[in-house]
Short mmCIF file of C-alpha atoms in Angstrom, two decimals:
data_model
loop_
_atom_site.label_atom_id
_atom_site.label_comp_id
_atom_site.label_asym_id
_atom_site.label_seq_id
_atom_site.Cartn_x
_atom_site.Cartn_y
_atom_site.Cartn_z
CA LEU A 20 -22.37 106.92 -23.70
CA ARG A 21 -20.60 108.16 -27.28
CA ALA A 22 -17.09 108.41 -28.55
CA ASN A 23 -16.16 108.88 -31.70
CA MET A 24 -20.21 108.44 -32.95
CA ALA A 25 -19.68 105.03 -31.35
CA GLU A 26 -22.11 104.20 -28.42
CA VAL A 27 -21.76 103.15 -25.25
CA ALA A 28 -24.24 101.28 -23.07
CA LEU A 29 -23.39 101.83 -19.43
CA THR A 30 -23.97 98.55 -18.36
CA ARG A 31 -20.77 97.81 -20.07
CA ILE A 32 -18.53 99.39 -19.03
CA HIS A 33 -16.58 97.35 -16.74
CA THR A 34 -13.85 99.64 -14.64
CA VAL A 35 -13.09 103.70 -14.79
CA LYS A 36 -9.60 105.68 -13.99
CA ARG A 37 -8.78 108.79 -14.56
CA THR A 38 -6.08 109.61 -14.22
CA LYS A 39 -6.21 113.62 -13.79
CA GLN A 40 -7.30 114.87 -17.59
CA THR A 41 -8.23 111.14 -18.27
CA LEU A 42 -10.27 109.18 -18.52
CA GLU A 43 -10.18 105.23 -19.33
CA VAL A 44 -12.90 103.14 -19.75
CA LEU A 45 -13.15 99.47 -20.21
CA THR A 46 -15.77 97.14 -21.13
CA LYS A 47 -17.21 94.27 -20.10
CA ASP A 48 -15.88 92.88 -23.61
CA ALA A 49 -12.49 94.38 -22.95
CA TRP A 50 -12.98 97.06 -25.63
CA GLU A 51 -11.07 100.43 -24.56
CA LEU A 52 -11.92 103.70 -24.59
CA VAL A 53 -10.02 107.12 -24.05
CA PHE A 54 -11.33 110.32 -23.39
CA VAL A 55 -8.48 113.40 -23.05
CA PHE A 56 -10.42 117.53 -20.90
CA ALA A 57 -8.96 120.67 -21.11
CA GLU A 58 -10.15 121.05 -17.70
CA GLU A 59 -9.36 117.94 -14.87
CA SER A 60 -12.65 119.08 -13.68
CA HIS A 61 -14.40 117.92 -16.81
CA ALA A 62 -12.22 114.47 -16.34
CA ARG A 63 -13.86 114.08 -12.93
CA GLY A 64 -17.56 115.17 -13.95
CA LEU A 65 -17.28 111.72 -16.16
CA GLU A 66 -15.64 110.04 -14.11
CA GLU A 67 -18.37 110.28 -11.06
CA PHE A 68 -21.19 110.40 -13.73
CA VAL A 69 -20.15 107.76 -15.51
CA ILE A 70 -19.82 105.39 -12.27
CA ALA A 71 -23.07 106.64 -10.25
CA ARG A 72 -25.99 104.96 -14.28
CA ALA A 73 -22.83 102.29 -16.12
CA MET A 74 -23.22 100.60 -11.89
CA PRO A 75 -26.76 100.78 -10.34
CA ASP A 76 -27.51 99.69 -6.86
CA THR A 77 -29.31 97.61 -7.91
CA CYS A 78 -30.92 95.45 -11.64
CA VAL A 79 -34.36 97.02 -11.51
CA LYS A 80 -32.29 100.51 -12.15
CA VAL A 81 -31.25 99.27 -15.79
CA PHE A 82 -32.14 100.83 -19.22
CA ALA A 83 -34.74 97.67 -19.87
CA PHE A 84 -36.95 99.23 -17.65
CA LEU A 85 -37.85 102.26 -19.96
CA TYR A 86 -36.79 100.43 -23.43
CA LYS A 87 -39.78 100.33 -25.33
CA SER A 88 -42.97 98.28 -23.12
CA PRO A 89 -44.10 94.95 -25.93
CA GLY A 90 -47.02 95.85 -24.68
CA PRO A 91 -50.63 93.27 -25.60
CA GLY A 92 -48.84 92.07 -28.78
CA PHE A 93 -45.76 90.40 -27.56
CA PRO A 94 -47.49 87.66 -26.50
CA LYS A 95 -44.16 85.44 -23.46
CA MET A 96 -41.48 83.82 -25.12
CA TYR A 97 -41.71 80.96 -23.47
CA ASP A 98 -43.88 78.27 -22.27
CA ALA A 99 -42.90 75.47 -20.68
CA VAL A 100 -46.26 73.40 -20.72
CA ALA A 101 -46.17 74.20 -24.88
CA GLU A 102 -42.51 73.36 -24.78
CA TYR A 103 -42.49 69.80 -22.93
CA GLY A 104 -45.85 69.03 -24.28
CA ARG A 105 -43.60 68.91 -27.75
CA LEU A 106 -41.14 67.07 -25.82
CA GLY A 107 -43.76 63.99 -25.30
CA PHE A 108 -44.30 65.53 -22.08
CA PRO A 109 -47.15 64.13 -19.79
CA ASN A 110 -46.10 60.54 -20.65
CA LYS A 111 -46.16 56.88 -18.70
CA ARG A 112 -43.15 57.61 -17.72
CA PHE A 113 -43.05 61.01 -16.81
CA VAL A 114 -45.10 64.38 -15.31
CA ILE A 115 -45.19 68.00 -15.53
CA GLU A 116 -45.20 69.59 -12.69
CA ALA A 117 -46.86 73.13 -12.08
CA GLU A 118 -47.74 73.28 -8.43
CA LEU A 119 -44.49 71.95 -6.02
CA ASN A 120 -42.25 74.86 -6.59
CA LYS A 121 -44.98 77.96 -7.85
CA ASP A 122 -44.33 80.22 -5.73
CA TYR A 123 -40.23 79.22 -5.67
CA GLU A 124 -40.53 77.69 -2.13
CA PHE A 125 -39.67 73.99 -2.89
CA CYS A 126 -35.99 75.17 -4.72
CA SER A 127 -36.09 79.14 -5.35
CA THR A 128 -33.39 79.28 -8.98
CA TYR A 129 -34.98 76.46 -10.08
CA PRO A 130 -38.82 77.66 -12.82
CA SER A 131 -42.54 76.85 -11.79
CA ILE A 132 -42.93 74.49 -14.30
CA PHE A 133 -40.45 71.24 -14.58
CA VAL A 134 -40.34 66.97 -15.01
CA LEU A 135 -40.41 64.59 -12.69
CA PRO A 136 -40.37 60.87 -12.50
CA ALA A 137 -44.45 59.66 -12.56
CA ILE A 138 -43.09 56.88 -9.41
CA ALA A 139 -41.31 60.16 -7.16
CA ASP A 140 -43.26 61.20 -4.69
CA LEU A 141 -43.86 64.02 -2.86
CA ASP A 142 -42.03 62.84 0.35
CA LEU A 143 -39.07 61.79 -1.98
CA LEU A 144 -38.66 64.66 -3.44
CA ASN A 145 -38.42 66.60 0.02
CA HIS A 146 -35.86 64.11 0.95
CA VAL A 147 -33.84 64.57 -2.79
CA ALA A 148 -34.17 68.04 -2.33
CA LYS A 149 -32.41 67.79 1.53
CA PHE A 150 -28.66 66.13 0.07
CA ARG A 151 -28.67 67.76 -3.25
CA SER A 152 -26.78 71.54 -3.37
CA ARG A 153 -29.95 74.51 -3.31
CA GLN A 154 -31.71 72.02 -3.76
CA ARG A 155 -31.91 71.34 -7.44
CA ILE A 156 -33.10 67.77 -7.99
CA PRO A 157 -32.82 66.31 -10.45
CA VAL A 158 -35.11 66.33 -13.56
CA CYS A 159 -35.86 65.73 -17.17
CA VAL A 160 -35.55 68.69 -19.45
CA TYR A 161 -35.49 66.24 -23.31
CA GLU A 162 -36.57 62.14 -23.57
CA HIS A 163 -34.56 60.66 -27.04
CA PRO A 164 -37.78 59.73 -28.73
CA ASP A 165 -36.72 56.71 -30.26
CA THR A 166 -34.95 55.07 -27.26
CA GLY A 167 -36.90 56.80 -24.85
CA ALA A 168 -33.54 57.59 -22.67
CA GLY A 169 -34.13 60.89 -20.62
CA LEU A 170 -31.75 63.50 -20.43
CA TYR A 171 -31.38 65.17 -16.98
CA ARG A 172 -30.46 68.10 -15.47
CA SER A 173 -29.04 68.99 -11.00
CA SER A 174 -27.21 70.41 -8.38
CA GLN A 175 -24.23 67.95 -6.71
CA PRO A 176 -25.24 65.81 -3.87
CA LEU A 177 -24.35 66.62 -0.54
CA VAL A 178 -22.71 63.36 0.57
CA GLY A 179 -19.37 65.93 1.94
CA MET A 180 -17.05 62.85 3.29
CA ARG A 181 -19.40 60.87 4.63
CA HIS A 182 -22.95 61.54 4.57
CA ARG A 183 -25.71 59.68 1.93
CA SER A 184 -29.01 59.77 1.23
CA LYS A 185 -31.23 56.18 0.72
CA GLN A 186 -34.17 58.54 -1.05
CA ASP A 187 -31.38 60.18 -3.75
CA GLU A 188 -29.53 57.00 -4.12
CA THR A 189 -33.12 55.72 -4.45
CA TYR A 190 -34.29 58.26 -6.66
CA MET A 191 -31.52 57.47 -9.05
CA HIS A 192 -32.88 54.85 -9.77
CA PHE A 193 -36.01 55.89 -10.70
CA LEU A 194 -34.12 57.76 -13.65
CA ARG A 195 -32.91 54.76 -15.11
CA ASN A 196 -34.01 53.79 -18.75
CA GLU A 197 -36.23 50.44 -19.02
CA LYS A 198 -33.70 47.42 -19.07
CA GLN A 199 -30.63 50.13 -18.88
CA LYS A 200 -28.50 48.69 -15.24
CA LYS A 201 -26.64 51.33 -14.79
CA MET A 202 -27.91 55.69 -14.95
CA VAL A 203 -24.87 57.28 -15.88
CA VAL A 204 -24.02 61.09 -14.65
CA MET A 205 -22.07 63.11 -16.67
CA ASP A 206 -19.93 65.10 -14.15
CA SER A 207 -18.84 68.23 -16.17
CA ARG A 208 -15.96 69.11 -13.51
CA PRO A 209 -12.69 67.76 -13.06
CA LYS A 210 -12.42 64.37 -10.69
CA THR A 211 -10.03 66.16 -8.20
CA ASN A 212 -12.49 69.77 -8.31
CA ALA A 213 -15.45 66.90 -7.42
CA GLN A 214 -13.28 65.19 -4.47
CA ALA A 215 -12.00 68.67 -2.97
CA ASN A 216 -16.10 69.28 -3.23
CA ARG A 217 -16.59 66.80 -1.16
CA LEU A 218 -14.76 69.05 1.85
CA GLY A 219 -17.35 71.73 2.09
CA GLY A 220 -20.06 69.21 1.99
CA GLY A 221 -20.16 68.45 -1.91
CA GLY A 222 -18.73 65.60 -3.86
CA PHE A 223 -21.07 63.27 -6.38
CA GLU A 224 -22.52 60.15 -6.66
CA ASN A 225 -19.82 57.35 -4.43
CA LYS A 226 -19.97 54.32 -5.96
CA ALA A 227 -20.85 52.76 -2.82
CA ASN A 228 -23.74 53.72 -2.42
CA TYR A 229 -24.69 54.33 -5.65
CA LYS A 230 -24.56 50.95 -6.52
CA HIS A 231 -26.86 51.33 -10.09
CA VAL A 232 -24.73 54.43 -11.26
CA LYS A 233 -22.00 54.94 -13.60
CA ILE A 234 -20.12 58.19 -13.80
CA TYR A 235 -18.20 60.27 -16.73
CA PHE A 236 -16.06 63.66 -15.07
CA GLN A 237 -15.69 65.63 -18.00
CA ASP A 238 -13.16 68.17 -17.07
CA ILE A 239 -14.61 71.59 -17.92
CA GLU A 240 -12.89 73.53 -15.70
CA ASN A 241 -14.76 76.71 -13.23
CA ILE A 242 -15.73 79.73 -13.94
CA HIS A 243 -11.95 81.03 -12.44
CA VAL A 244 -10.05 79.01 -15.69
CA VAL A 245 -12.46 80.42 -17.63
CA ARG A 246 -12.56 84.11 -16.91
CA ASN A 247 -8.59 84.41 -17.27
CA SER A 248 -8.46 82.31 -19.78
CA LEU A 249 -10.76 84.37 -22.08
CA ALA A 250 -8.91 87.42 -21.18
CA THR A 251 -5.49 85.68 -22.38
CA LEU A 252 -7.26 86.03 -25.89
CA ARG A 253 -8.27 89.22 -25.63
CA ALA A 254 -4.91 90.51 -24.45
CA ALA A 255 -2.73 88.00 -27.07
CA TYR A 256 -5.47 90.25 -29.84
CA LYS A 257 -5.53 93.14 -27.99
CA GLY A 258 -1.28 94.24 -27.17
CA GLY A 259 -0.10 92.94 -30.29
CA ALA A 260 1.16 89.84 -29.21
CA SER A 261 3.65 87.73 -31.81
CA ARG A 262 2.39 84.84 -33.11
CA GLU A 263 3.67 82.38 -30.45
CA LYS A 264 1.60 83.50 -28.22
CA MET A 265 -1.17 84.83 -29.96
CA ALA A 266 -1.32 80.33 -30.53
CA ALA A 267 -0.37 80.02 -27.29
CA ALA A 268 -3.96 81.61 -26.24
CA GLU A 269 -5.81 80.26 -28.91
CA GLN A 270 -6.00 77.11 -27.69
CA GLN A 271 -5.88 77.16 -24.40
CA TRP A 272 -9.59 79.10 -25.25
CA HIS A 273 -9.93 76.13 -28.55
CA LYS A 274 -10.01 73.89 -25.75
CA HIS A 275 -11.85 74.45 -23.37
CA ILE A 276 -14.63 75.09 -25.71
CA GLY A 277 -14.12 71.60 -27.49
CA LEU A 278 -14.65 69.83 -23.88
CA VAL A 279 -17.98 71.20 -23.29
CA LEU A 280 -18.15 70.16 -27.16
CA GLN A 281 -16.94 67.15 -26.47
CA SER A 282 -19.29 66.29 -22.75
CA ALA A 283 -22.01 66.58 -25.12
CA LYS A 284 -20.75 64.63 -27.76
CA ASP A 285 -20.05 62.19 -24.96
CA THR A 286 -23.32 62.76 -23.72
CA VAL A 287 -25.72 62.28 -26.76
CA THR A 288 -23.75 58.88 -27.55
CA GLN A 289 -25.19 57.89 -24.30
CA LEU A 290 -28.32 58.46 -24.86
CA VAL A 291 -29.02 57.44 -28.38
CA GLU A 292 -26.14 55.31 -29.05
CA LYS A 293 -25.86 52.89 -25.75
CA ARG A 294 -30.07 54.01 -24.91
CA ALA A 295 -29.28 55.27 -21.59
CA SER A 296 -30.37 57.50 -19.99
CA CYS A 297 -27.98 60.03 -18.20
CA LEU A 298 -27.64 63.19 -15.54
CA VAL A 299 -25.60 66.15 -15.99
CA HIS A 300 -24.36 67.96 -13.35
CA CYS A 301 -21.87 70.15 -12.15
CA SER A 302 -21.42 71.93 -8.38
CA ASP A 303 -24.30 73.65 -8.83
CA GLY A 304 -26.00 72.73 -11.75
CA TRP A 305 -26.48 76.63 -13.20
CA ASP A 306 -22.59 77.11 -15.46
CA ARG A 307 -21.02 73.57 -17.06
CA THR A 308 -24.30 71.89 -16.71
CA ALA A 309 -26.61 74.50 -18.83
CA GLN A 310 -24.01 74.14 -21.58
CA THR A 311 -23.37 70.40 -22.06
CA VAL A 312 -26.93 69.92 -21.43
CA SER A 313 -28.09 73.37 -23.96
CA LEU A 314 -25.51 71.39 -26.64
CA SER A 315 -26.09 68.08 -26.55
CA GLU A 316 -30.35 68.91 -27.03
CA LEU A 317 -29.48 72.10 -29.82
CA ILE A 318 -27.55 67.92 -31.50
CA MET A 319 -30.12 66.16 -31.18
CA ASP A 320 -33.42 67.97 -31.43
CA PRO A 321 -33.15 70.06 -35.27
CA TYR A 322 -35.74 72.24 -34.06
CA TYR A 323 -33.29 73.72 -31.64
CA ARG A 324 -31.17 74.82 -34.60
CA THR A 325 -34.05 77.49 -36.21
CA VAL A 326 -34.01 80.72 -34.56
CA HIS A 327 -37.58 79.51 -32.58
CA GLY A 328 -36.54 76.75 -31.76
CA PHE A 329 -33.05 78.34 -30.58
CA ALA A 330 -34.68 81.53 -27.98
CA ILE A 331 -36.74 78.53 -27.21
CA LEU A 332 -34.33 76.38 -26.22
CA ILE A 333 -32.34 79.36 -23.91
CA GLU A 334 -35.56 80.78 -22.54
CA LYS A 335 -35.23 77.08 -20.86
CA GLU A 336 -31.93 75.37 -20.19
CA TRP A 337 -30.14 79.20 -19.86
CA CYS A 338 -33.10 81.13 -18.63
CA SER A 339 -35.72 79.71 -16.60
CA PHE A 340 -33.32 76.38 -14.57
CA GLY A 341 -30.81 79.75 -13.38
CA HIS A 342 -28.23 80.87 -14.96
CA GLN A 343 -26.88 83.88 -12.57
CA PHE A 344 -27.15 86.05 -15.31
CA GLY A 345 -27.11 88.29 -13.91
CA ARG A 346 -24.33 87.94 -11.40
CA ARG A 347 -21.55 87.05 -14.00
CA HIS A 348 -22.34 90.17 -16.15
CA GLY A 349 -21.55 91.95 -13.29
CA HIS A 350 -25.03 93.25 -13.30
CA GLY A 351 -26.49 92.07 -10.81
CA MET A 352 -24.80 91.35 -6.94
CA ASN A 353 -22.31 93.12 -6.13
CA ILE A 354 -21.99 95.73 -9.34
CA ARG A 355 -19.45 98.39 -8.08
CA ASN A 356 -16.98 95.24 -8.01
CA PRO A 357 -14.86 94.71 -10.69
CA LYS A 358 -13.30 92.61 -9.25
CA ASP A 359 -15.72 90.04 -7.77
CA SER A 360 -14.70 86.44 -8.38
CA GLN A 361 -18.67 85.40 -9.33
CA ARG A 362 -17.86 87.09 -12.69
CA SER A 363 -17.63 85.12 -15.98
CA PRO A 364 -18.34 84.32 -19.02
CA ILE A 365 -19.81 81.10 -18.96
CA PHE A 366 -22.87 81.94 -21.71
CA THR A 367 -19.86 83.25 -23.87
CA GLN A 368 -17.89 80.26 -23.84
CA TYR A 369 -22.01 78.42 -24.61
CA LEU A 370 -22.23 81.16 -27.71
CA HIS A 371 -18.35 80.22 -29.21
CA ALA A 372 -19.14 76.59 -28.46
CA VAL A 373 -22.73 77.10 -30.73
CA VAL A 374 -20.44 79.32 -33.44
CA GLN A 375 -17.49 75.72 -33.83
CA LEU A 376 -21.15 74.28 -34.54
CA LEU A 377 -22.27 76.08 -37.55
CA ARG A 378 -19.15 76.26 -38.75
CA GLN A 379 -18.87 72.37 -38.58
CA PHE A 380 -23.55 72.10 -40.31
CA PRO A 381 -23.08 75.80 -42.01
CA THR A 382 -25.93 74.39 -43.58
CA SER A 383 -27.87 72.08 -40.43
CA PHE A 384 -28.54 76.16 -38.86
CA GLU A 385 -32.01 78.61 -39.78
CA PHE A 386 -30.52 80.74 -37.47
CA ASN A 387 -27.00 82.42 -38.09
CA GLU A 388 -23.11 83.77 -36.43
CA ASN A 389 -25.16 86.73 -36.50
CA LEU A 390 -27.52 85.66 -33.64
CA LEU A 391 -24.68 84.87 -31.63
CA ILE A 392 -23.12 88.21 -31.77
CA PHE A 393 -25.67 90.04 -31.31
CA LEU A 394 -26.51 87.92 -28.03
CA LEU A 395 -22.63 88.76 -26.94
CA GLN A 396 -23.92 92.00 -27.49
CA GLU A 397 -26.55 91.32 -25.15
CA VAL A 398 -26.30 90.32 -22.77
CA TYR A 399 -23.92 93.46 -21.18
CA THR A 400 -26.57 96.21 -22.94
CA CYS A 401 -29.26 95.05 -20.42
CA ARG A 402 -31.20 96.31 -23.35
CA PHE A 403 -33.61 94.45 -22.57
CA GLY A 404 -34.86 91.40 -20.32
CA THR A 405 -34.22 88.14 -21.25
CA PHE A 406 -30.83 87.89 -19.26
CA LEU A 407 -31.75 90.25 -15.94
CA PHE A 408 -31.70 88.79 -12.81
CA ASP A 409 -30.04 85.14 -12.11
CA ASN A 410 -33.86 82.85 -11.70
CA GLU A 411 -37.31 83.25 -13.37
CA ARG A 412 -38.37 84.23 -9.80
CA GLN A 413 -36.15 87.13 -9.61
CA ARG A 414 -37.58 87.90 -12.42
CA VAL A 415 -41.11 87.27 -12.12
CA LYS A 416 -40.20 89.21 -9.08
CA ALA A 417 -38.96 92.40 -10.95
CA ASP A 418 -42.36 92.11 -13.11
CA VAL A 419 -39.71 91.36 -16.20
CA PHE A 420 -41.99 89.44 -18.85
CA GLY A 421 -44.62 92.01 -18.22
CA ASP A 422 -42.26 95.21 -18.00
CA THR A 423 -39.22 94.71 -20.13
CA VAL A 424 -38.92 94.03 -24.33
CA PRO A 425 -37.60 90.18 -24.86
CA VAL A 426 -34.40 90.46 -26.75
CA TRP A 427 -36.14 87.69 -28.69
CA ALA A 428 -38.94 90.61 -30.05
CA TYR A 429 -35.66 92.16 -32.24
CA VAL A 430 -34.69 89.26 -32.95
CA PHE A 431 -37.75 87.95 -34.65
CA VAL A 432 -39.04 91.49 -36.28
CA ASN A 433 -34.63 91.58 -38.32
CA ALA A 434 -35.02 88.10 -38.99
CA GLU A 435 -32.79 87.85 -42.34
CA VAL A 436 -30.40 89.53 -40.60
CA PHE A 437 -30.02 86.67 -38.02
CA THR A 438 -30.79 83.96 -41.56
CA ASN A 439 -28.39 81.56 -42.56
CA PRO A 440 -28.75 80.92 -46.42
CA VAL A 441 -27.93 78.34 -46.79
CA PHE A 442 -29.82 77.18 -44.30
CA SER A 443 -31.36 72.25 -45.30
CA GLU A 444 -34.32 71.16 -42.93
CA THR A 445 -33.88 68.06 -41.48
CA LYS A 446 -34.95 65.69 -39.51
CA GLY A 447 -32.68 63.98 -37.21
CA MET A 448 -29.53 65.38 -35.25
CA LEU A 449 -26.37 66.17 -35.78
CA PRO A 450 -24.00 62.89 -37.39
CA LEU A 451 -21.81 62.76 -33.72
CA ASP A 452 -18.70 61.27 -36.53
CA LYS A 453 -18.41 64.42 -38.13
CA LEU A 454 -18.62 66.46 -34.89
CA ARG A 455 -14.55 67.35 -34.01
CA THR A 456 -14.25 68.75 -30.22
CA ASP A 457 -10.19 69.13 -30.56
CA CYS A 458 -8.17 71.96 -30.54
CA ILE A 459 -6.39 71.97 -33.25
CA SER A 460 -10.14 71.42 -35.69
CA LEU A 461 -11.89 74.55 -34.48
CA MET A 462 -11.98 77.54 -35.74
CA PRO A 463 -10.30 81.26 -34.39
CA TRP A 464 -12.97 83.61 -34.16
CA ARG A 465 -10.47 86.00 -34.03
CA GLU A 466 -12.44 88.39 -36.59
CA TYR A 467 -15.76 89.06 -33.82
CA HIS A 468 -12.91 89.60 -31.18
CA CYS A 469 -10.59 92.66 -32.95
CA LYS A 470 -13.88 94.26 -34.07
CA VAL A 471 -15.30 94.38 -30.28
CA ILE A 472 -11.59 95.13 -28.65
CA GLU A 473 -11.50 97.56 -31.68
CA GLY A 474 -15.01 98.72 -30.73
CA ARG A 475 -16.70 97.15 -33.78
CA SER A 476 -19.99 94.98 -35.15
CA SER A 477 -20.64 92.74 -37.93
CA LEU A 478 -23.13 93.58 -36.88
CA ASP A 479 -22.85 97.62 -37.95
CA GLU A 480 -23.56 96.83 -41.70
CA TYR A 481 -27.01 96.28 -41.04
CA LYS A 482 -30.20 98.63 -40.76
CA PHE A 483 -31.98 97.55 -38.35
CA GLU A 484 -36.36 97.65 -37.46
CA GLU A 485 -36.21 99.11 -34.80
CA GLN A 486 -40.01 98.88 -34.13
CA LEU A 487 -41.14 96.07 -32.48
CA LEU A 488 -44.96 95.44 -32.86
#
């Protein structure tokens, strides 16, 4: 769709509203376009055209499947075995498991390859899967090279009001680091929310049964609160709100960003300074868990702060472990319902947290804000296959890896646009004592939001190479 020489990806469209000869189009990131026609029939015709093409009934009808195929010259971006090998797996404590979930029957929303404690047998794993929401058992995604502490991710245990699993309790015991007395659980939710989940059969590791577990609630709000907060912020920028209302909206949004950053900081503190293995989970383990785990790894591992490493990090923790890109961004299930309560800018929130890290440590990242802005745009356009569907199983079934172009092909061929000119390659983690997470220390990203609302982007000034091979 073109308006005043600006291009609008059809899947970026959130709602279409017609009043006689006027058609109002609102995008998912708050850009509002108004078309006025001489004839009402023309307005009606465009309305029908946009609805039919902007809201397809299945994800396989989006533009990514028509865009230039990567062909044999562009290999698959993410190789799980290679990345886990870089991280030091397998070793005496862990195995790379490639058979258990190769057909996605053990856990339909997990990748086909993941890392498990070598001591855990199949019978134990099957029992643990039955006691974890959606069978998303604790798996290791990172082992600190100096302390040996493991970073794990999972979903909540199904304790309900009175259930327990001795197998799950035993498995948690296996996750501890050497000489670690209590396994640390970083529950991303506010404690009241986690307690409420018990009424629905979920919950958290009750200390009465998990005697070797210490749990910390991180107070990160759910998808509905985050969605409303960002909508309030954009409304303040868009509507010319008073300075006080704009500051209040920014502060509320920064509160949510700060909580995620603080959770990552606390997790790294446990892994590095206290040499304690940590399990991170929320409810299902694909939203707040992905935020905390990937930010923690970004802080600890300088490889993930390179352009290529950041791509691997997103592929690993967000795409392969089942963040619902399709559902959260409205190009998966329930596409034609703009009021779908499952839509939420969780990935946007994560990238905003990364922006804060870039600004606090300007020479520590090989990539710049342009890359984050580009990803924020492309998560809605459906031009590339990377952010389609909700998990690896669905992408394999739709042959996303063979029939679409990964977003990283475009990034790598236009690397100069996304490269930080003041990057200074260093070893080791970001200094925790200099990492600020409070609202006052976080910097507004007003320029980005205001440009989006106006249908502009800081990337407009660049000429991009379209030849990907």
